[in-house]
Coordinates of C-alpha atoms and ligand atoms in Angstrom, one line a residue:
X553 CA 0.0 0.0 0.0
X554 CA 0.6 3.4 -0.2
X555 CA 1.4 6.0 2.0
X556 CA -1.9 7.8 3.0
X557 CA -2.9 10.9 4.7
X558 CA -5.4 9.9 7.7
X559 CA -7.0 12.6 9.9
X560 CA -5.8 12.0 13.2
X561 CA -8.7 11.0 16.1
X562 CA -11.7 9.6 13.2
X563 CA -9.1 7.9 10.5
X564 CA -10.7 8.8 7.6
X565 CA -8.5 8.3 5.3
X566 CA -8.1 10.2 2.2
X567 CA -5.3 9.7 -0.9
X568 CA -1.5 11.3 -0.6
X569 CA -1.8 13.6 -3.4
X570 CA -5.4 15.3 -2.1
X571 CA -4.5 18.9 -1.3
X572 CA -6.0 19.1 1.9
X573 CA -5.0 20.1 5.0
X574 CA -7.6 19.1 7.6
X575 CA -10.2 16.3 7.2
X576 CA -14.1 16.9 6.6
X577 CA -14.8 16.6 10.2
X578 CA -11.9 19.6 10.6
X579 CA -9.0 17.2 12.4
X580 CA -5.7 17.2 11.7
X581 CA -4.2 15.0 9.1
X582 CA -1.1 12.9 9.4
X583 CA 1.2 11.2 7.0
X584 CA 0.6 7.6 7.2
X585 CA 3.3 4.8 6.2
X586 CA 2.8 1.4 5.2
X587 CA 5.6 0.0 7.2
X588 CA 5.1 -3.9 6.6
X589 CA 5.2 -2.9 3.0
X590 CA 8.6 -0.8 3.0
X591 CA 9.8 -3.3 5.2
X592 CA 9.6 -6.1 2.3
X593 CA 12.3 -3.4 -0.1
X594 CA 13.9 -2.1 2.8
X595 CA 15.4 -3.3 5.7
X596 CA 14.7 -0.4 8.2
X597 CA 16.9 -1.3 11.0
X598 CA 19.7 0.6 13.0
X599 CA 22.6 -1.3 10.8
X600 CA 20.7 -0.2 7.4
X601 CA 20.4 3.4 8.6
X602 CA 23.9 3.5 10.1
X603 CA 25.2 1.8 7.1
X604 CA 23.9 3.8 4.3
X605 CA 25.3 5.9 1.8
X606 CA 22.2 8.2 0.8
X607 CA 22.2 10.5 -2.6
X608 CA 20.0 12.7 -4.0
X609 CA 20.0 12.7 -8.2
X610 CA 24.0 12.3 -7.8
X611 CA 24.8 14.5 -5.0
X612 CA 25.6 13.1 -1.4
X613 CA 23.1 13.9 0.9
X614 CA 22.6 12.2 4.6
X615 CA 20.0 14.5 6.6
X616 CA 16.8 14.6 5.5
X617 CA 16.5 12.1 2.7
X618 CA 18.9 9.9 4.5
X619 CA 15.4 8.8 5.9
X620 CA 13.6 8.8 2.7
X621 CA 11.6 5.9 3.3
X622 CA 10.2 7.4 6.0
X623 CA 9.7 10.6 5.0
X624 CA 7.9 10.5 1.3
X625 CA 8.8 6.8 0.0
X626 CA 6.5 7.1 -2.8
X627 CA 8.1 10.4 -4.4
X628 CA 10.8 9.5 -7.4
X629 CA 14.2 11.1 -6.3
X630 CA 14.2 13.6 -9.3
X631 CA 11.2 15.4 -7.6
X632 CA 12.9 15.8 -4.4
X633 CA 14.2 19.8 -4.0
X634 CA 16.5 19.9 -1.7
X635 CA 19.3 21.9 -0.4
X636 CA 21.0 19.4 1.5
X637 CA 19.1 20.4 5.0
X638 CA 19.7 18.2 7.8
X639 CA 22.9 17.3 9.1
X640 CA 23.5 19.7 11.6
X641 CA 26.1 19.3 14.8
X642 CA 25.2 17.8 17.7
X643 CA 27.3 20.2 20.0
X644 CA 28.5 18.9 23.5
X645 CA 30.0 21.6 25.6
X646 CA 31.5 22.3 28.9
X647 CA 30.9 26.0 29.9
X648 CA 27.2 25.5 29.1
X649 CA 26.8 22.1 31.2
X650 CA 28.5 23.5 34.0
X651 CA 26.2 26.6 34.2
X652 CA 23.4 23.9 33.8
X653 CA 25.1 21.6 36.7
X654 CA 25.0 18.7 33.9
X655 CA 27.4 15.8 32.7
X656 CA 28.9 17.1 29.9
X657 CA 29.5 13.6 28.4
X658 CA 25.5 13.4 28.8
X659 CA 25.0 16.9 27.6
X660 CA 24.3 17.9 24.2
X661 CA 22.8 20.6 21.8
X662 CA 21.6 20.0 18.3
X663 CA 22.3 22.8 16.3
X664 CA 19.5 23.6 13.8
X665 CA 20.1 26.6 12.8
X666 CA 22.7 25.0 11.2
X667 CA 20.4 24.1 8.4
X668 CA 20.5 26.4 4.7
X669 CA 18.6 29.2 5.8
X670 CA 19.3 29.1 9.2
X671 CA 16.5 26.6 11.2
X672 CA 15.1 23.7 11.6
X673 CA 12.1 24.9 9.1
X674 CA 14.1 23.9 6.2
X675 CA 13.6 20.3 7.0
X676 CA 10.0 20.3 7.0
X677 CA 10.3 23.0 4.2
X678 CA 12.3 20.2 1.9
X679 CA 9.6 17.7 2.0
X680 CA 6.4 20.2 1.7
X681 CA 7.5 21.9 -1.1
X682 CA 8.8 18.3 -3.0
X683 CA 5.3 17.9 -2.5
X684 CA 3.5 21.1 -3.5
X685 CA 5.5 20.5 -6.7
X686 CA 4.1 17.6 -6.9
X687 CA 0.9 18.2 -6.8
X688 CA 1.0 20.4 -9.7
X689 CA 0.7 24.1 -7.4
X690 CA 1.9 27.0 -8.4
X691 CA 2.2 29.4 -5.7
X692 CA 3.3 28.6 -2.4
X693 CA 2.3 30.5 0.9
X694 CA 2.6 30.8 4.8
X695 CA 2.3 32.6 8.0
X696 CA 4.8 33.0 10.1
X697 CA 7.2 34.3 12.8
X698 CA 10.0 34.7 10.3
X699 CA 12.2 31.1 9.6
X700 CA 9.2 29.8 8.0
X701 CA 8.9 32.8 5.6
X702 CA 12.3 32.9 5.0
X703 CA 13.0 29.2 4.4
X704 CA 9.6 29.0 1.8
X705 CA 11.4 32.1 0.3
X706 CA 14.7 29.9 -0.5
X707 CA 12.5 27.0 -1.2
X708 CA 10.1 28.7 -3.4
X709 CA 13.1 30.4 -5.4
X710 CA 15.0 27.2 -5.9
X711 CA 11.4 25.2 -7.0
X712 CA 10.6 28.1 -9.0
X713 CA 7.3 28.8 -7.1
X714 CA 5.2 32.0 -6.9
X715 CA 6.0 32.6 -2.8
X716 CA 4.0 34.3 -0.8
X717 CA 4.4 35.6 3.1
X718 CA 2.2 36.9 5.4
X719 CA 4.2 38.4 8.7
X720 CA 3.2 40.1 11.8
X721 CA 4.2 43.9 11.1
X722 CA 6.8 44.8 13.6
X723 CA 7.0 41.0 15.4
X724 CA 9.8 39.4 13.0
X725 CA 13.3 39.3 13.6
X726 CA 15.5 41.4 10.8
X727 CA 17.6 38.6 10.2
X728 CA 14.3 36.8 9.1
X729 CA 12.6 39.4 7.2
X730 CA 16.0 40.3 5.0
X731 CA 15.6 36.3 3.9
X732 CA 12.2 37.1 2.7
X733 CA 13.1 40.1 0.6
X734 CA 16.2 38.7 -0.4
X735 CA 15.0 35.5 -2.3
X736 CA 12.3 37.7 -3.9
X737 CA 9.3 36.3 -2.1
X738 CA 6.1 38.6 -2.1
X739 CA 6.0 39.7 1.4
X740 CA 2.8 41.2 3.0
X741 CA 3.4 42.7 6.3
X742 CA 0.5 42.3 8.4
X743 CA -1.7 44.6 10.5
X744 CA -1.7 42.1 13.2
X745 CA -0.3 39.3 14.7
X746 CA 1.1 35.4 14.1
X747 CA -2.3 34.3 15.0
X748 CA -4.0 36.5 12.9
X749 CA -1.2 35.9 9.8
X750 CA -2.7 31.8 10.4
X751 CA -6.1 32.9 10.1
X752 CA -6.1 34.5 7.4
X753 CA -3.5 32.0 5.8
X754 CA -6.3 29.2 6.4
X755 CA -9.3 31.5 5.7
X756 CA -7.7 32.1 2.2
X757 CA -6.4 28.9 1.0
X758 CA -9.0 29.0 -1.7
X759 CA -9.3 32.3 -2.6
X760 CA -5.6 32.7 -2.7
X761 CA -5.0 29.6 -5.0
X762 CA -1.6 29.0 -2.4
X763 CA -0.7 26.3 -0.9
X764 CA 0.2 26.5 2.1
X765 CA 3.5 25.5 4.1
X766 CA 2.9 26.4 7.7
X767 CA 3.5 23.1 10.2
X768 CA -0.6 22.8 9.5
X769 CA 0.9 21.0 6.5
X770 CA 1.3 17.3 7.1
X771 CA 4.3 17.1 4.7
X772 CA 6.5 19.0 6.8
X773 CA 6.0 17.5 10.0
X774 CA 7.4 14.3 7.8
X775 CA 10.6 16.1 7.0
X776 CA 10.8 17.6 10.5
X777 CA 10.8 13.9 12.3
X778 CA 14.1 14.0 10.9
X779 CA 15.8 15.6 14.0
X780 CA 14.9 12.9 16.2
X781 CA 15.8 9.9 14.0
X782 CA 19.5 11.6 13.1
X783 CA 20.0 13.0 16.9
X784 CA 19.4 9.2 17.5
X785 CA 21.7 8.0 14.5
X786 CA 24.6 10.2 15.8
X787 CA 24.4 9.1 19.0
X788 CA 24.5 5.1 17.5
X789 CA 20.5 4.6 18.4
X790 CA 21.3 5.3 22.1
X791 CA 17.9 6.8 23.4
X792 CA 18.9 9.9 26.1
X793 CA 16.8 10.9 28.7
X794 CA 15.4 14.1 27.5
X795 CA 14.5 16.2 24.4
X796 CA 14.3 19.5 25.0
X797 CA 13.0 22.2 23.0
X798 CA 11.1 25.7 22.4
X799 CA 7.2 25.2 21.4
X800 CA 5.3 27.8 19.3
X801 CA 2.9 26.8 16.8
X802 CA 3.7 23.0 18.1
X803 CA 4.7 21.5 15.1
X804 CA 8.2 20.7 16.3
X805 CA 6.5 18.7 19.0
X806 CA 3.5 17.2 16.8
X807 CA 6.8 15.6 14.5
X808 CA 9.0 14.9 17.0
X809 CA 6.4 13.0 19.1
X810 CA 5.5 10.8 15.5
X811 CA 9.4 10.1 14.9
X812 CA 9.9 8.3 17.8
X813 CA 6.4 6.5 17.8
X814 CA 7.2 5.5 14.9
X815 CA 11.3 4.2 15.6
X816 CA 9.4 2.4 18.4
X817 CA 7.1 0.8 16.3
X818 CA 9.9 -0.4 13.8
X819 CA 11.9 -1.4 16.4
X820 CA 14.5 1.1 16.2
X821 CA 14.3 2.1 19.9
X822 CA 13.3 -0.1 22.5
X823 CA 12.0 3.2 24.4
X824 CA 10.9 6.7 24.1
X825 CA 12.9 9.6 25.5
X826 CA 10.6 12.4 27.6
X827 CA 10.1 15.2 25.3
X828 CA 10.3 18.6 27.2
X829 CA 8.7 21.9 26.0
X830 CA 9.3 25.1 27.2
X831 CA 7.0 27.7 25.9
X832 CA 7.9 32.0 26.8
X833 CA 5.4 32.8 29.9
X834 CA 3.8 35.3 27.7
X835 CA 2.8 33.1 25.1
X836 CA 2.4 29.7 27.0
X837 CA -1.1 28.2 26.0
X838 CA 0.1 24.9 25.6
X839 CA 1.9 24.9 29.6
X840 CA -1.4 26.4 30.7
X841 CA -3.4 23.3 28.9
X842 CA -0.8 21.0 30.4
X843 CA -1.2 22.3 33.8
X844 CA -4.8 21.6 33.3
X845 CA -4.6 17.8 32.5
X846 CA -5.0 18.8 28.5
X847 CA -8.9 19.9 29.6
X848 CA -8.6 22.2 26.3
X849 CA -6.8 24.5 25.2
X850 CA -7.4 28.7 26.0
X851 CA -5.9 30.5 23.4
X852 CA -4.5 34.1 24.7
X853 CA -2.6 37.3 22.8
X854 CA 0.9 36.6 23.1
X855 CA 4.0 38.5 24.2
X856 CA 7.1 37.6 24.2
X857 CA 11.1 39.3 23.1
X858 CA 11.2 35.7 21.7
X859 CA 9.2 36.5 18.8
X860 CA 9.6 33.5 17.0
X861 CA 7.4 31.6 19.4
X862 CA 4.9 34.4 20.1
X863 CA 2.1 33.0 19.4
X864 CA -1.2 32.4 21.4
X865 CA -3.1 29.9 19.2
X866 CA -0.7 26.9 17.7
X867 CA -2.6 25.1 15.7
X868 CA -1.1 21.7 16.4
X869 CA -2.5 21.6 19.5
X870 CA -4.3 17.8 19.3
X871 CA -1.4 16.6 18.0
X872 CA 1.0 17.9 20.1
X873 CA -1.2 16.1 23.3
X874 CA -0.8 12.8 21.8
X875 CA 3.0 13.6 21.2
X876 CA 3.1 13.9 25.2
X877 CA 1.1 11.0 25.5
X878 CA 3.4 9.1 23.7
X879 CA 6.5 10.3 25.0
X880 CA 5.5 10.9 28.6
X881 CA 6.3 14.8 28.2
X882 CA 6.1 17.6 29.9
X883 CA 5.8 21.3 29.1
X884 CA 7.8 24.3 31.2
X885 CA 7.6 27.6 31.0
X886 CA 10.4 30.8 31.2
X887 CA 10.6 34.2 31.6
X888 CA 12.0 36.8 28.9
X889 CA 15.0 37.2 31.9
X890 CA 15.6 33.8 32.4
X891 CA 15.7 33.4 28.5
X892 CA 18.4 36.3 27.7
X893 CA 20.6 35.0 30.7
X894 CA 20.1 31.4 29.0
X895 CA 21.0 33.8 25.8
X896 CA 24.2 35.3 26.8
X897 CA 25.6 31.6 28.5
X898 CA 25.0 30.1 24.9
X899 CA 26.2 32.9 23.3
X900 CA 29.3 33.1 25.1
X901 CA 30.0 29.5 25.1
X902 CA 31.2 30.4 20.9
X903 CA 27.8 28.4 19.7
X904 CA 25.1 31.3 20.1
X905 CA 21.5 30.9 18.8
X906 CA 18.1 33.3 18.2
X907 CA 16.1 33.8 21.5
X908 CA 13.1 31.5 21.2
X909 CA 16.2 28.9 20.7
X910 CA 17.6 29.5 23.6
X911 CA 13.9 28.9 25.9
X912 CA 15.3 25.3 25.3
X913 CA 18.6 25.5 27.8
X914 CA 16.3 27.8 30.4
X915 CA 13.6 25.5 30.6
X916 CA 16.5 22.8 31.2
X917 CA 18.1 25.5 33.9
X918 CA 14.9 25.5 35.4
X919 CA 13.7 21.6 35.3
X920 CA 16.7 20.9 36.6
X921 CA 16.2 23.5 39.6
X922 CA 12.9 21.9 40.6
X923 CA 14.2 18.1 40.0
X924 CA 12.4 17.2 37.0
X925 CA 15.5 16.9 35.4
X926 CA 18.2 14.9 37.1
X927 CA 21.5 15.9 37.0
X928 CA 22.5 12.9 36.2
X929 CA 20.6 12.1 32.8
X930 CA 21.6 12.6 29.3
X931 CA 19.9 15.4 28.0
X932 CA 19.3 16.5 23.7
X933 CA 18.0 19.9 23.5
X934 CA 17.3 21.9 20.4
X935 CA 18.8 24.6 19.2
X936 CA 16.3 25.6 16.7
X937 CA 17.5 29.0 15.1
X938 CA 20.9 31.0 14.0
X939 CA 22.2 33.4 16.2
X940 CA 22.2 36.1 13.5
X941 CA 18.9 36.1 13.1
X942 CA 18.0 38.5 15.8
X943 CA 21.0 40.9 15.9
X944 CA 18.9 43.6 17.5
X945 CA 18.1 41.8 21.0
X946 CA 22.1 40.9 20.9
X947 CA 22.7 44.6 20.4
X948 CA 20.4 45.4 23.0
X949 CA 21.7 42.9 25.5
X950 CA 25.3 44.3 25.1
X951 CA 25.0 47.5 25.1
X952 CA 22.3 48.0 27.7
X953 CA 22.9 45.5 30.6
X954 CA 25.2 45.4 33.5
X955 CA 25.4 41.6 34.0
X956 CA 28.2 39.6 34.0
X957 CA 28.4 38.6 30.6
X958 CA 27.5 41.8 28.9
X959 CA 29.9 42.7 26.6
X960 CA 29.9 46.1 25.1
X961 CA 32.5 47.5 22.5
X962 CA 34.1 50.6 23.6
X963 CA 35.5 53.3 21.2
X964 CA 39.1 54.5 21.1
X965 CA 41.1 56.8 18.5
X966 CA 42.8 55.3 15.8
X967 CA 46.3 54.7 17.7
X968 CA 48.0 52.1 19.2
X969 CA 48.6 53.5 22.6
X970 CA 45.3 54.2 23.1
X971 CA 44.3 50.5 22.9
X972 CA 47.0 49.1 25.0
X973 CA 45.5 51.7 27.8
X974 CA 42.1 50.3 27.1
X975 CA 43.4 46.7 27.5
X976 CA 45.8 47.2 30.8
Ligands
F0G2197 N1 12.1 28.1 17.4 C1 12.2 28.9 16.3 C2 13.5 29.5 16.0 C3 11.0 29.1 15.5 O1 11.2 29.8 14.4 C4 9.8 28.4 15.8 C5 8.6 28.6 15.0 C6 9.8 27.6 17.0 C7 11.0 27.5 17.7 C8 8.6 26.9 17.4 O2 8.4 25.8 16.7 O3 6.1 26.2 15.9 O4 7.1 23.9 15.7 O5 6.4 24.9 17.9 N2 8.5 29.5 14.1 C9 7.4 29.5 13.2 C10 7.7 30.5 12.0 C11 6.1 29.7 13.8 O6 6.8 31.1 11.5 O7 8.9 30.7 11.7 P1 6.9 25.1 16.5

């Protein structure tokens, strides 16, 4: 059989290469492998995954379409666009375990802002825009925060694609919004917020003739399960503790949770590591649903200097519950101060990352603080954005604070006596 797309409490099921995005009965859809099948061409075990040389129409590619039969089996390799996304570091660093109190042999921090445009997106982005090419659309479309905007941008450019972004005016990051412009995307800045950007986006799929490529898109939650199967690959399918990581719109933790259901269910792990996110305080409808035993979810106008998870209605909600289900999760939530000091301590450690990024190693700071997190357990967190995507906050941080990382640059004349008194 065929891969299928199945909506995600009824099962209806509905064919692949059906643009739709929700079933009739409005649920969420999810991707839906025939593994007994793939199993019979491929053997789908540690030792074939650790083993493999992958390629992508000549070029060498690991990452994403190392797990190509578990990502879109069905697509020919000559449809695949790709820009080589995935294989990103998985860091492990002692200045940043020691602030946390962890093992820095069971410490580590995978990088995705590594990736081409500079986050995690452009794993999910791979996948969903393969597919929107191959189902024949023309233009391409999203709300967003910023790294989604600028990775369909790069996407859309490469896959020759009308693209088109709808942002939150003043709420993106000018690291993200120079993407946009600079691939030539058509950018509309919004009169509103994220939430209102991902009405609109799913108000006007029709009348926009877009598809769209927010993480409502079942395709890119496929590409995005990636970062769980290759943090497990690279650490030789040894399962840690923890995964920790920033939640927004929730499709990071929608994927993630599928990826390891579905290693489990292939055998691949023989069990599922906790998943841990950590939402900003000021945006944090998911922790609030969480401290309510999942009763439902109350969606609230977010704020946050993390802008890239400001957001007070994710629409992966349902699936992000069963994700925690599956995994035994838990959800945390930071302050703005607790995420800049978790800032500057990645920052200065020489690996750095965007602020909603770096909610990941506060929430660990403060799990481990309250015991959830034992000190001695092997933690994964996320890094899930490039530090030079929000040079203003860094600038900010620098200039204006008096902690003890603060770094600001000071001005001398132009001679050489004048900077040996600056640095005696
Ligand atoms: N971290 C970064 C850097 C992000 O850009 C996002 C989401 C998240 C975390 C949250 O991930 O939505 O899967 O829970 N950014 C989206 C965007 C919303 O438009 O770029 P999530």
């Amino acid at each position: 059989m065929k891969s299928i797309l199945k909506s995600i409490s009824s099962g209806i099921e509905y064919p692949l290469d059906e643009v739709r995005f929700t079933s009739d009965n409005g649920e969420l859809l999810d991707v839906i492998h025939d593994f007994d099948a793939l199993k019979k061409k491929y053997p789908l075990t540690r030792e074939y995954f650790l083993s493999k040389r992958s390629s992508i129409n000549g070029q060498p590619s690991g990452g994403v379409w190392h797990f190509k039969e578990l990502v879109l089996p069905d697509i020919a390799e000559s449809e695949i666009v790709s820009k080589q996304e995935g294989n990103t570091r998985l860091y492990r660093t002692k200045k940043i375990s020691s602030w946390l109190g962890l093992n820095k042999e069971k410490f580590f921090l995978k990088h995705e802002g590594e990736n081409p445009t500079g986050s995690f997106k452009d794993r999910g982005m791979t996948a969903a825009i393969t597919m929107a090419k191959h189902l024949k659309q023309k233009a391409v479309t999203c709300a967003s925060t910023g790294n989604t905007s600028a990775s369909l941008a790069a996407y859309a450019s490469e896959a020759e694609l009308t693209g088109i972004v709808l942002i939150p005016k003043g709420n993106v990051a000018v690291g993200k919004i120079s993407q946009a412009l600079a691939y030539g995307t058509k950018t509309l800045v919004v009169n509103g917020d994220f939430d209102d950007c991902m009405r609109l986006i799913r108000e006007a799929q029709e009348t926009l003739s877009a598809y769209p490529l927010n993480s409502i898109n079942p395709f890119r939650l496929e590409g995005q399960k990636t970062i769980m199967w290759e943090i497990l690959q690279q650490r030789n399918w040894q399962v840690p503790d923890w995964i920790v990581f920033p939640g927004g719109n929730l499709g990071n933790t929608s994927a993630f949770g599928k990826a390891l259901h579905e290693a489990h269910q292939l055998g691949l792990i023989d069990r599922l590591p906790r998943l841990a996110v950590i939402q900003a305080e000021g945006a944090s409808p998911f922790y609030k649903a969480y401290k309510n035993n999942f009763s439902g979810l109350k969606t609230e106008k977010a704020e946050t200097i993390a802008t890239a998870i400001k957001i007070g209605d994710p629409v992966n909600y349902t699936k992000a519950v069963r994700a925690l289900k599956w995994t035994n999760g838990i959800v945390e939530s930071v302050t703005d101060e607790e995420i800049l000091e978790a800032k500057a301590n990645v920052d200065a450690a020489g690996i750095g990352a965007e602020p909603a990024s770096c909610a990941t190693v506060a929430g660990i700071k403060k799990l481990i603080a309250s015991g959830e997190i034992k000190t001695n357990e092997t933690v994964v967190g996320i890094l899930t954005g490039n530090i030079l995507k929000d040079p203003q906050v860094i600038v900010d941080y620098h200039f204006n604070r008096k902690t003890a990382l603060a770094n600001p640059p000071h001005d001398v004349e132009a001679s050489i006596e004048e900077i040996k008194k600056y640095l005696s």
